[in-house]
Short mmCIF file of C-alpha atoms in Angstrom, two decimals:
data_model
loop_
_atom_site.label_atom_id
_atom_site.label_comp_id
_atom_site.label_asym_id
_atom_site.label_seq_id
_atom_site.Cartn_x
_atom_site.Cartn_y
_atom_site.Cartn_z
CA MET A 1 28.29 82.88 -2.35
CA SER A 2 27.71 80.83 -5.50
CA ASP A 3 24.85 81.86 -7.78
CA LEU A 4 23.57 81.31 -11.31
CA SER A 5 26.10 83.67 -12.89
CA ASP A 6 28.90 81.61 -11.31
CA LEU A 7 27.52 78.43 -12.90
CA LEU A 8 27.40 80.17 -16.26
CA GLU A 9 31.01 81.27 -15.99
CA GLU A 10 32.32 77.88 -14.90
CA THR A 11 33.37 75.03 -17.13
CA CYS A 12 32.81 71.37 -16.34
CA ARG A 13 35.68 69.63 -14.56
CA PRO A 14 36.75 66.04 -15.10
CA GLN A 15 35.85 63.57 -12.35
CA GLY A 16 33.46 65.67 -10.32
CA SER A 17 32.05 64.01 -7.21
CA ALA A 18 28.38 63.73 -6.34
CA VAL A 19 26.82 66.67 -4.53
CA LYS A 20 24.49 65.92 -1.61
CA GLY A 21 22.21 67.48 0.99
CA GLU A 22 22.23 71.21 1.55
CA GLU A 23 24.75 71.89 -1.22
CA LEU A 24 22.48 70.05 -3.67
CA ARG A 25 19.45 72.11 -2.59
CA LYS A 26 21.37 75.35 -3.00
CA LEU A 27 22.56 74.44 -6.49
CA PHE A 28 19.07 73.39 -7.53
CA GLY A 29 17.71 76.68 -6.17
CA GLN A 30 19.99 78.58 -8.55
CA LEU A 31 18.48 77.06 -11.69
CA GLN A 32 15.77 78.78 -13.65
CA PHE A 33 12.13 77.70 -13.69
CA GLY A 34 11.21 74.34 -15.19
CA TRP A 35 13.87 71.98 -13.88
CA THR A 36 12.90 69.03 -11.71
CA MET A 37 15.23 66.83 -9.67
CA PRO A 38 13.55 63.41 -9.29
CA ASN A 39 14.87 61.48 -6.27
CA ASP A 40 17.73 63.99 -6.01
CA HIS A 41 19.30 61.78 -8.68
CA HIS A 42 19.05 63.65 -11.96
CA LEU A 43 17.93 66.94 -13.46
CA GLU A 44 15.17 67.05 -16.03
CA LYS A 45 13.55 69.81 -18.07
CA GLU A 46 11.29 69.92 -21.10
CA TYR A 47 11.64 72.78 -23.56
CA ARG A 48 8.86 73.62 -26.03
CA PHE A 49 9.31 74.87 -29.59
CA LYS A 50 7.04 75.90 -32.43
CA ASP A 51 7.96 72.97 -34.67
CA PHE A 52 10.39 70.10 -35.26
CA ARG A 53 13.07 72.22 -36.89
CA GLU A 54 13.25 74.69 -34.00
CA ALA A 55 13.53 71.80 -31.55
CA LEU A 56 16.32 70.21 -33.62
CA GLY A 57 18.12 73.55 -33.69
CA PHE A 58 18.11 73.61 -29.90
CA VAL A 59 19.47 70.04 -29.81
CA ASN A 60 22.36 71.12 -32.01
CA ARG A 61 23.16 74.17 -29.88
CA LEU A 62 23.03 72.04 -26.75
CA GLY A 63 25.19 69.42 -28.46
CA GLU A 64 27.86 72.04 -29.13
CA VAL A 65 27.92 73.05 -25.46
CA ALA A 66 28.04 69.39 -24.41
CA GLU A 67 31.01 68.72 -26.66
CA ARG A 68 32.84 71.84 -25.48
CA GLU A 69 32.27 70.91 -21.82
CA ASN A 70 32.81 67.21 -22.46
CA HIS A 71 29.66 66.56 -20.44
CA HIS A 72 26.71 65.06 -22.32
CA PRO A 73 23.06 65.06 -21.35
CA ASP A 74 20.50 62.57 -22.54
CA ILE A 75 18.29 64.37 -25.05
CA PHE A 76 14.80 63.34 -26.11
CA LEU A 77 13.59 65.06 -29.26
CA ALA A 78 10.00 64.97 -30.48
CA TRP A 79 7.97 67.31 -32.67
CA GLY A 80 8.09 70.70 -30.93
CA ARG A 81 9.78 69.58 -27.73
CA VAL A 82 13.07 68.52 -26.24
CA LYS A 83 13.52 66.83 -22.87
CA VAL A 84 16.97 67.18 -21.32
CA THR A 85 18.15 64.76 -18.62
CA LEU A 86 21.39 65.36 -16.74
CA TRP A 87 23.36 63.27 -14.29
CA THR A 88 26.92 62.05 -13.96
CA HIS A 89 27.12 58.32 -14.55
CA SER A 90 30.65 58.01 -13.13
CA ALA A 91 29.54 59.68 -9.88
CA GLY A 92 26.23 57.79 -9.65
CA GLY A 93 24.31 61.03 -9.27
CA LEU A 94 24.45 64.79 -9.63
CA THR A 95 27.70 66.73 -9.73
CA ARG A 96 28.32 70.45 -10.09
CA ASN A 97 28.93 69.74 -13.80
CA ASP A 98 25.26 68.86 -14.26
CA PHE A 99 24.18 72.21 -12.84
CA ILE A 100 26.70 74.05 -15.02
CA LEU A 101 25.27 72.36 -18.10
CA ALA A 102 21.67 72.95 -16.97
CA ALA A 103 22.36 76.67 -16.51
CA LYS A 104 23.99 76.85 -19.93
CA ALA A 105 21.11 74.93 -21.58
CA ASP A 106 18.71 77.62 -20.37
CA GLN A 107 20.77 80.21 -22.24
CA LEU A 108 20.05 78.40 -25.53
CA GLY A 109 16.29 77.87 -25.23
CA MET B 1 4.65 42.28 -54.16
CA SER B 2 5.85 45.02 -51.85
CA ASP B 3 9.42 44.81 -50.54
CA LEU B 4 12.08 46.97 -48.91
CA SER B 5 13.01 48.73 -52.13
CA ASP B 6 9.38 49.79 -52.55
CA LEU B 7 9.40 51.36 -49.09
CA LEU B 8 12.58 53.24 -49.94
CA GLU B 9 11.07 54.62 -53.13
CA GLU B 10 7.81 55.71 -51.53
CA THR B 11 7.12 58.99 -49.78
CA CYS B 12 4.91 59.37 -46.74
CA ARG B 13 1.27 60.19 -47.44
CA PRO B 14 -0.93 62.46 -45.38
CA GLN B 15 -3.57 60.75 -43.25
CA GLY B 16 -2.44 57.16 -43.52
CA SER B 17 -4.58 54.63 -41.69
CA ALA B 18 -3.33 52.05 -39.20
CA VAL B 19 -2.03 48.77 -40.62
CA LYS B 20 -3.06 45.55 -38.89
CA GLY B 21 -2.65 41.79 -38.91
CA GLU B 22 -0.98 40.07 -41.81
CA GLU B 23 -0.18 43.30 -43.64
CA LEU B 24 1.60 44.57 -40.51
CA ARG B 25 3.66 41.36 -40.26
CA LYS B 26 4.67 41.58 -43.89
CA LEU B 27 5.77 45.20 -43.60
CA PHE B 28 7.73 44.44 -40.43
CA GLY B 29 9.41 41.53 -42.20
CA GLN B 30 10.75 43.89 -44.84
CA LEU B 31 12.72 45.99 -42.38
CA GLN B 32 16.39 45.38 -41.73
CA PHE B 33 17.77 43.80 -38.56
CA GLY B 34 17.38 45.61 -35.26
CA TRP B 35 13.83 46.89 -35.32
CA THR B 36 11.34 45.76 -32.70
CA MET B 37 7.57 46.26 -32.75
CA PRO B 38 6.35 46.26 -29.11
CA ASN B 39 2.65 45.37 -28.83
CA ASP B 40 2.32 45.86 -32.60
CA HIS B 41 1.96 49.53 -31.64
CA HIS B 42 5.24 51.21 -32.53
CA LEU B 43 8.61 50.57 -34.14
CA GLU B 44 11.81 50.98 -32.16
CA LYS B 45 15.49 50.67 -32.99
CA GLU B 46 18.71 51.69 -31.30
CA TYR B 47 21.67 52.74 -33.43
CA ARG B 48 25.20 52.79 -32.00
CA PHE B 49 27.95 55.29 -32.84
CA LYS B 50 31.54 55.84 -31.83
CA ASP B 51 30.89 59.08 -29.97
CA PHE B 52 28.38 61.86 -29.29
CA ARG B 53 29.16 63.84 -32.43
CA GLU B 54 28.55 60.86 -34.73
CA ALA B 55 25.25 60.18 -32.98
CA LEU B 56 24.22 63.83 -33.34
CA GLY B 57 25.13 63.71 -37.03
CA PHE B 58 22.72 60.81 -37.50
CA VAL B 59 19.98 62.73 -35.67
CA ASN B 60 20.42 65.59 -38.11
CA ARG B 61 20.30 63.36 -41.17
CA LEU B 62 17.20 61.66 -39.81
CA GLY B 63 15.71 65.07 -39.02
CA GLU B 64 16.13 66.12 -42.64
CA VAL B 65 14.31 63.01 -43.86
CA ALA B 66 11.57 63.56 -41.27
CA GLU B 67 11.05 67.14 -42.43
CA ARG B 68 11.02 66.15 -46.09
CA GLU B 69 8.47 63.38 -45.43
CA ASN B 70 6.57 65.48 -42.90
CA HIS B 71 6.60 62.45 -40.61
CA HIS B 72 8.57 62.79 -37.38
CA PRO B 73 9.90 60.05 -35.14
CA ASP B 74 10.67 60.41 -31.47
CA ILE B 75 14.46 60.47 -31.13
CA PHE B 76 16.44 59.72 -27.99
CA LEU B 77 20.07 60.84 -28.18
CA ALA B 78 22.72 59.82 -25.65
CA TRP B 79 26.49 59.57 -25.90
CA GLY B 80 27.17 57.12 -28.74
CA ARG B 81 23.61 55.99 -29.33
CA VAL B 82 20.29 57.04 -30.81
CA LYS B 83 16.97 55.34 -30.18
CA VAL B 84 14.31 55.94 -32.83
CA THR B 85 10.62 55.38 -32.06
CA LEU B 86 8.00 55.53 -34.79
CA TRP B 87 4.24 55.48 -34.75
CA THR B 88 1.44 57.62 -36.14
CA HIS B 89 -0.35 59.49 -33.38
CA SER B 90 -3.30 60.45 -35.57
CA ALA B 91 -3.90 56.79 -36.49
CA GLY B 92 -3.29 55.47 -32.95
CA GLY B 93 -0.74 52.98 -34.21
CA LEU B 94 1.47 52.01 -37.12
CA THR B 95 0.87 53.19 -40.67
CA ARG B 96 2.80 52.49 -43.85
CA ASN B 97 4.46 55.89 -43.30
CA ASP B 98 6.25 54.53 -40.22
CA PHE B 99 7.75 51.69 -42.23
CA ILE B 100 8.82 54.06 -44.99
CA LEU B 101 10.63 56.22 -42.45
CA ALA B 102 12.16 53.18 -40.72
CA ALA B 103 13.53 51.90 -44.04
CA LYS B 104 14.96 55.33 -44.84
CA ALA B 105 16.51 55.68 -41.36
CA ASP B 106 18.49 52.48 -42.00
CA GLN B 107 20.00 54.12 -45.07
CA LEU B 108 21.51 56.85 -42.88
CA GLY B 109 23.05 54.77 -40.08
#
């Protein structure tokens, strides 16, 4: 059975297809606290930091992972906080790649 | 008379007060192409880049200016683009500091 450690060990694959229904619920259930999944369409989480520089540091670490995986979240940076939004434009929704990146983002926080 | 080069030479001041009316129009008129000022409440501009890494590089350069000026924009980063939003929360609107940072952001694009 797939769990969080599997997501962390996986790398994003090109051309993933959208995940639906029960499979989507199971994947979402594997993520750590703080993620939401509005309309089952995208993943969203806000991380808090003690100042702007710490938040920017997280953006850079996340950017490195995104480049390595060739899968890029939308990132909103404000003083002391970063909001990460993940979905796969080409699939019109959530793919396994989004959950892989979400799990890896939590390792950087 | 104040112009763009003045803005570029200034540094942000603590506790600026909100700018209104004609003064606001004049300051806005000094900015380069691409800025909008929705409801006279904040400044917004989207910068385009050839890929994620270039966009992230701009975010870091802007972050350095923001730290130096102690005035921090909201920054939205997606693949190949960065949207910058500026206003002064403590003043409930736009201060001269926002225009200084906007002018300096254009130097980094």
